[in-house]
Coordinates of C-alpha atoms in Angstrom, one line a residue:
X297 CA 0.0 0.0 0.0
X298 CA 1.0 3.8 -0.4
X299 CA 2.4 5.5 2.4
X300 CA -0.5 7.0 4.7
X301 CA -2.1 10.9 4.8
X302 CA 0.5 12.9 7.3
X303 CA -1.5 15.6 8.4
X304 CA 0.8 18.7 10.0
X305 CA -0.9 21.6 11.8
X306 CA 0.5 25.0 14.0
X307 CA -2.5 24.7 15.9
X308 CA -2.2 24.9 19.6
X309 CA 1.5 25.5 19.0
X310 CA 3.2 29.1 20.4
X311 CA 3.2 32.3 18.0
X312 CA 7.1 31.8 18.6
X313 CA 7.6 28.2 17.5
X314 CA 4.4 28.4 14.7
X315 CA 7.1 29.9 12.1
X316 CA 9.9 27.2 12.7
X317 CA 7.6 24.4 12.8
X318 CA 6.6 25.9 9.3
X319 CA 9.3 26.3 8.1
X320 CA 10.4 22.6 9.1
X321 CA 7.4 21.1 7.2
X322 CA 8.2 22.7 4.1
X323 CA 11.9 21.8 4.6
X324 CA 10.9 17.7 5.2
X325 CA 8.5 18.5 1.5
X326 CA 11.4 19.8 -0.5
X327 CA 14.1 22.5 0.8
X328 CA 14.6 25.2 3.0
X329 CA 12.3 28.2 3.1
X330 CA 12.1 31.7 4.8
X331 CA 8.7 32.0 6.7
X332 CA 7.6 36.2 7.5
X333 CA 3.8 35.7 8.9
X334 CA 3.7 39.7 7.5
X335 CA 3.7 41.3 10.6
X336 CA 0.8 39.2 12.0
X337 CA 0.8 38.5 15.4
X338 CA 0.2 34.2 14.6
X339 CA 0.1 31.7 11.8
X340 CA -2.4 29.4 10.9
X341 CA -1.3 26.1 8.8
X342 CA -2.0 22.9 7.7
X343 CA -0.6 20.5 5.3
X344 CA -2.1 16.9 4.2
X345 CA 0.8 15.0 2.4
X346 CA 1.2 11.9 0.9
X347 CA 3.7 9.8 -1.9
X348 CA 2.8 7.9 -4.7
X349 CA 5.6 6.2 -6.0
X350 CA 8.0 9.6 -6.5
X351 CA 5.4 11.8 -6.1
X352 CA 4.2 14.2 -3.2
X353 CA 1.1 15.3 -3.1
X354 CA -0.2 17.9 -0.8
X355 CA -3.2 19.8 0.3
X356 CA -1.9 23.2 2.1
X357 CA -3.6 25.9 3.6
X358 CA -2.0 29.0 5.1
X359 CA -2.9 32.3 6.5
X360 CA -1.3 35.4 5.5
X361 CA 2.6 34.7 5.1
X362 CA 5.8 34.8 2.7
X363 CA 7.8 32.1 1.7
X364 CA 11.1 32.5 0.0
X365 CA 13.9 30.8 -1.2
X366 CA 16.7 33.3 -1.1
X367 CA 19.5 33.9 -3.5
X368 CA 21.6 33.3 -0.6
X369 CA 20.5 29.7 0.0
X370 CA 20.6 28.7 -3.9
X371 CA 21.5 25.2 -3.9
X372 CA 19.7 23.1 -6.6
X373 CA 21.1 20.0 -4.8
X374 CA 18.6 20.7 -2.4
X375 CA 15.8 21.5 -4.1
X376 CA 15.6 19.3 -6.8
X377 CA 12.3 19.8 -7.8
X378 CA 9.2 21.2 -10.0
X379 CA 6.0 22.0 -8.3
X380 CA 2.5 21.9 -9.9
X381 CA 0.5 24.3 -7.9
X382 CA -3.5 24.6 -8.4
X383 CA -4.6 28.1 -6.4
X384 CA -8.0 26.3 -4.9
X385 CA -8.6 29.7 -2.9
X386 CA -7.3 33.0 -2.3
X387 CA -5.1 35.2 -4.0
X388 CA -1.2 34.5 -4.2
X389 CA 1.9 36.6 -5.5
X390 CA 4.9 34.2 -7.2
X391 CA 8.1 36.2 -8.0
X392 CA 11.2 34.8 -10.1
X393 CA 13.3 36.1 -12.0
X394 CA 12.0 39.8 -12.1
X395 CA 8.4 38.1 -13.2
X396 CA 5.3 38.5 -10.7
X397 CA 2.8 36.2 -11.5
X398 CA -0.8 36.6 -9.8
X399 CA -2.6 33.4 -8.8
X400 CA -6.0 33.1 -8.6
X401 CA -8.4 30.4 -8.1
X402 CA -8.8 27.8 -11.2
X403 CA -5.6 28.9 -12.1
X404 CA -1.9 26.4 -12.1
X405 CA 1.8 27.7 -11.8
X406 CA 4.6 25.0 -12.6
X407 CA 8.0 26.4 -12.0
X408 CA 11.3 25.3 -10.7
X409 CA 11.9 25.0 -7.2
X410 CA 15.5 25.7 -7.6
X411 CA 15.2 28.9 -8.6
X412 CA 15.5 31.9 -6.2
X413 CA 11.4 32.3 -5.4
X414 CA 8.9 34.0 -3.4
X415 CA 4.9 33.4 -3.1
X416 CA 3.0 36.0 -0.7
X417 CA -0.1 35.0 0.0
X418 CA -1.9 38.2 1.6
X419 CA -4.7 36.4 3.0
X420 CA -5.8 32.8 3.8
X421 CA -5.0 30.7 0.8
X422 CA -5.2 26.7 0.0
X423 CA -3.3 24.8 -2.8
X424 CA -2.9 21.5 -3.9
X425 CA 0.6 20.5 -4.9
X426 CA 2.6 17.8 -6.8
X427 CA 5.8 17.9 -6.4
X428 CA 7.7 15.9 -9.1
X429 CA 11.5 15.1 -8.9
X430 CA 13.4 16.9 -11.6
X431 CA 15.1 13.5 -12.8
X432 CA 11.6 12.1 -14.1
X433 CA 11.0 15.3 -16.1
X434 CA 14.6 14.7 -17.8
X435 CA 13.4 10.9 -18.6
X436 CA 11.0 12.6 -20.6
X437 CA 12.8 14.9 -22.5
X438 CA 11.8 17.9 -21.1
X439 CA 15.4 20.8 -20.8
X440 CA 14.6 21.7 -17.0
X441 CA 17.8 24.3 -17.8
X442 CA 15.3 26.3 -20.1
X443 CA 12.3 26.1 -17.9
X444 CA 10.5 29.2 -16.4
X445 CA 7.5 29.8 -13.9
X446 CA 4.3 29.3 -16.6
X447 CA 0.5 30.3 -15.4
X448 CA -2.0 28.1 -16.7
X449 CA -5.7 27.7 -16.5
X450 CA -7.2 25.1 -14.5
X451 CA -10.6 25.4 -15.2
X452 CA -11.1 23.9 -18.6
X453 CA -9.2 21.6 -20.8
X454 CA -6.2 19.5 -19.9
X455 CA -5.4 21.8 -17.0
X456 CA -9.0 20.9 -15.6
X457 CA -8.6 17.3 -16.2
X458 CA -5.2 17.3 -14.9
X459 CA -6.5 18.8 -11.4
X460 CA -9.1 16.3 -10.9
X461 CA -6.9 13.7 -11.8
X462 CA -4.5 14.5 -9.2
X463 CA -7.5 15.0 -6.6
X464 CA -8.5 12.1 -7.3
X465 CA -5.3 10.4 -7.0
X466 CA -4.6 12.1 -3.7
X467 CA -8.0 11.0 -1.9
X468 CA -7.1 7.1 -3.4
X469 CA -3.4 7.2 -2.7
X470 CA -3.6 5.3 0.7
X471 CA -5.6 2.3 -1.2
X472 CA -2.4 1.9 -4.1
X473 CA -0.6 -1.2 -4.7
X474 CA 2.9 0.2 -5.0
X475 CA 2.6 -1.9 -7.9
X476 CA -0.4 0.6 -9.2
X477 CA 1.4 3.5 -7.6
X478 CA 4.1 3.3 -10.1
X479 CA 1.6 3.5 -12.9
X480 CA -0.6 5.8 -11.3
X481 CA 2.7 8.3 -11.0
X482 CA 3.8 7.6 -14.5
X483 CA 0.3 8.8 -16.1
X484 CA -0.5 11.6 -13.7
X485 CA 3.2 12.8 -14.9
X486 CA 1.9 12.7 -18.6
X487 CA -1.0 14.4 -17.6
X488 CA 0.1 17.4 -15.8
X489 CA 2.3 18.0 -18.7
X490 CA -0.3 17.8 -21.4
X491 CA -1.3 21.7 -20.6
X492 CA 2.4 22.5 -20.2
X493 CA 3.0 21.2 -23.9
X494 CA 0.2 22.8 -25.1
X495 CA 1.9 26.0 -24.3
X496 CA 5.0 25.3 -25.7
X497 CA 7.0 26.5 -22.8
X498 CA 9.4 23.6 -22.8
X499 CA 10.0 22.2 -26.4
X500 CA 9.5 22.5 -29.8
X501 CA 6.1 20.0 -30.2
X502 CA 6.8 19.6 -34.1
X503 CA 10.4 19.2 -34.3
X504 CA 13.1 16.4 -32.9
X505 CA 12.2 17.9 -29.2
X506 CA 8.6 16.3 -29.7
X507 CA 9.4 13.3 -31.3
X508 CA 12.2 12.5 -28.9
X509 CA 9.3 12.7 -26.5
X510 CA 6.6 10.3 -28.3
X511 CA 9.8 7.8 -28.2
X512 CA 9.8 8.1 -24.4
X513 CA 6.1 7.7 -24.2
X514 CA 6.0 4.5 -26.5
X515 CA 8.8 3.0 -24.7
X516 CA 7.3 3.7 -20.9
X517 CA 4.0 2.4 -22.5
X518 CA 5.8 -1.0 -24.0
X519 CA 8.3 -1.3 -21.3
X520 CA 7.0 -5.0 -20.2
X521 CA 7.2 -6.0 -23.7
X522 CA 10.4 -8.5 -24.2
X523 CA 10.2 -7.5 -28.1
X524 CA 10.5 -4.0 -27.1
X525 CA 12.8 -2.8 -30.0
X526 CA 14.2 0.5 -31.9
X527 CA 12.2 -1.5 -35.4
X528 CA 9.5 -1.4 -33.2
X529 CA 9.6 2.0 -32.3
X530 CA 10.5 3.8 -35.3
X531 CA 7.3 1.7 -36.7
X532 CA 5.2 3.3 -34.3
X533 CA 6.8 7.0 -34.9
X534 CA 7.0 6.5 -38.6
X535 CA 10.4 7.7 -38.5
X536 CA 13.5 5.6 -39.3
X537 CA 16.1 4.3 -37.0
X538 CA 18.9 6.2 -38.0
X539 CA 17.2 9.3 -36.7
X540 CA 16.0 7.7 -34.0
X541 CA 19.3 6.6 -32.9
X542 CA 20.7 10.2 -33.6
X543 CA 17.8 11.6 -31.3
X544 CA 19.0 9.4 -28.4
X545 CA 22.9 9.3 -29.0
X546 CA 22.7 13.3 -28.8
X547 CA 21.9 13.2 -25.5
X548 CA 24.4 10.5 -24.2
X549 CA 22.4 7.6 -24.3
X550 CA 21.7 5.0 -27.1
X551 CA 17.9 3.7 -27.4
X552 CA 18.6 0.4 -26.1
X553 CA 20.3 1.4 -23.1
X554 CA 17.3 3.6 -22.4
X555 CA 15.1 0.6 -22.4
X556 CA 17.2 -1.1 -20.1
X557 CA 17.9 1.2 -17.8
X558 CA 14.0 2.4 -17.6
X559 CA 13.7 -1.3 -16.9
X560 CA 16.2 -1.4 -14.3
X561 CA 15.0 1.4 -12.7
X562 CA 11.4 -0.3 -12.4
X563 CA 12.2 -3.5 -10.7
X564 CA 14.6 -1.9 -8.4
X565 CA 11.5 0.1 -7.4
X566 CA 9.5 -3.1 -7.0
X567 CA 12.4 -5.0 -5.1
X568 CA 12.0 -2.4 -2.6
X569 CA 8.6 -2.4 -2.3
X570 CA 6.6 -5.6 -3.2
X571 CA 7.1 -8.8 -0.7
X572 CA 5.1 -11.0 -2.5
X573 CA 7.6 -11.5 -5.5
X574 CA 10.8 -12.8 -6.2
X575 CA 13.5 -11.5 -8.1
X576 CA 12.8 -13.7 -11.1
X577 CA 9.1 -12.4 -11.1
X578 CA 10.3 -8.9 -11.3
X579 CA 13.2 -9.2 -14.0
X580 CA 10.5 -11.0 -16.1
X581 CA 7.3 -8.9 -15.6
X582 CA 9.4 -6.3 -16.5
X583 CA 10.8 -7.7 -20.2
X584 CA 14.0 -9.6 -19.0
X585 CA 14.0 -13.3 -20.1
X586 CA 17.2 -14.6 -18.3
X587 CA 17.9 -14.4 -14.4
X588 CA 21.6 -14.5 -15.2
X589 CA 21.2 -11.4 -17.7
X590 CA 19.5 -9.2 -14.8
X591 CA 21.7 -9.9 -12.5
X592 CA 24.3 -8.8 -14.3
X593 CA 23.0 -5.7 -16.2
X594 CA 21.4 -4.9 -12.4
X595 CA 24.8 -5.1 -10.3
X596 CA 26.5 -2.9 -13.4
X597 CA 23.8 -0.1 -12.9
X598 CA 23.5 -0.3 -9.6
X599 CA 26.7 -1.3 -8.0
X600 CA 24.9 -4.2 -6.4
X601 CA 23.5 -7.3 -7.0
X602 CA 19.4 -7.5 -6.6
X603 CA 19.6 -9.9 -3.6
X604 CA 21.1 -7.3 -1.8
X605 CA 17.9 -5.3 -2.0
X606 CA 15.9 -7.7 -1.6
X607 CA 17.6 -9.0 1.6
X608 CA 17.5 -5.6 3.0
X609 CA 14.2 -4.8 2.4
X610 CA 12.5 -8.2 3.0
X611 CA 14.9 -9.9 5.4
X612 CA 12.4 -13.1 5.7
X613 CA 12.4 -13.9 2.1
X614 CA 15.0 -15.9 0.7
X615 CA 16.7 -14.7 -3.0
X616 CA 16.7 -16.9 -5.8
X617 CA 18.8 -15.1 -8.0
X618 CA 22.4 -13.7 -7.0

């Protein structure tokens, strides 16, 4: 199952130890964060979290206040994140990079947490979050170095759908599979992008930017497959391997690696999280076909072998591949 709801409150705490506690939740979410209550006399907040797979999702609400993340304390290293913010009520101020953005109900602000930021909220205000590791956006193409803060709507399209989805997702989280988590993650990814696309903030949609993507999204969406191939996938692109092997090999990686890496990365996941399998279960659910061939592909990835994970994780079931 997913991790449970935390619920965090200031409620009953001191005026004096309302700020740090804060400042301390926002810290455990993703970074460190000045906290000015604007010159009123207490602060009033709550946060509902949860995970699902990499995600957080949160629920805040917050009385008048500033948060900021300084110039001072710029360390990416620490806030390796985006957010997805939906404004669900009240009226907030983002600054960064000499831009002021006004948020208003219906309305979502991605934007880099890395980036020296403030949001004042003048007045009581409640969000719902996502807060998506930088490191899946790269999987998917996306050139995080070239991102900025972008307002979108929330109240009709994909920007709609894509808030109901991840309501949805965070009132069902505690009832996921980590097995469904994973694929719950993966889509509610694709889907708070859809409205990012759409406003061609982040890539050229009808150039080697967008079809670099499609190869991602073909491959996460065949990824079980043990026929997964680049014949395969230029098929489905109509575009021929050549390119498709320049599209990949000018960013480092070749297409087959790719595969196997995504691949790896999946059944580390579900070695860490699923009791009921073996090893052999994983590697083949997710398009291995030889024991001996994981193993060996896993340790070079990972530095260790799979029954390590699985021993450390599960210390009462026994390995049957090393």
């Amino acid at each position: 199952m997913s991790d449970t709801v935390r619920s965090l409150s200031t409620s009953g705490l001191a005026p004096k130890k309302q700020i740090q506690f804060w400042s301390d939740a926002l810290t455990d979410l993703c970074g460190k964060f000045d906290v000015d209550p604007l010159e009123a006399s207490s602060f009033e907040g709550r946060i509902n979290c949860t995970t699902v797979s990499q995600l957080k999702l949160c629920q805040i609400e917050a009385s008048q206040h500033r948060i900021a993340h300084a110039p001072s304390r710029v360390r990416s290293s620490e806030h390796p994140f985006v957010k997805i913010l939906f404004q669900t009520y009240g009226v907030s101020y983002f600054d960064q990079n000499g831009r002021r953005i006004e948020l208003r109900p219906g309305d979502c602000l991605a934007y880099d947490v890395s980036c020296p930021h403030t949001i004042v909220s003048p007045a009581l205000t409640r969000h719902e979050v996502v807060i998506v590791p930088k490191e899946l956006l790269r999987e998917r193409g996306f050139r995080l170095s070239k991102m900025s803060a972008c307002k979108l709507s929330a109240r009709t399209g994909t920007g709609r759908i894509a808030h109901d989805f991840v309501h949805a997702v965070f009132d069902e989280a505690t009832k996921l599979s980590p097995h469904n988590a994973i694929g719950v993650a993966d889509s509610l990814i694709d889907l708070l992008l859809l409205p990012l696309r759409e406003a061609d903030t982040m890539f050229d949609r009808g150039g080697a930017e967008a079809t670099y993507v499609r190869a991602q999204f073909f491959i996460r969406e065949h990824l079980r497959d043990p026929e997964l191939s680049i014949d395969q996938i230029s098929a489905a692109l109509g575009c021929t391997k050549r390119y498709l092997h320049m599209l990949f090999s000018d960013r480092g990686i070749t297409v087959s690696d790719y595969i196997w890496h995504a691949r790896l990365q999946h059944c580390r996941q579900e070695l860490e999280t699923q009791a009921g399998k073996t090893i052999t279960d994983v590697a083949f659910s997710w398009g291995f076909s030889s024991s001996s061939h994981f193993s060996r592909v896993f340790r070079k990835y990972f530095g260790v072998v799979p029954s390590s994970i699985h021993k450390a994780q599960h210390s009462t079931l026994s390995p049957d591949v090393s």
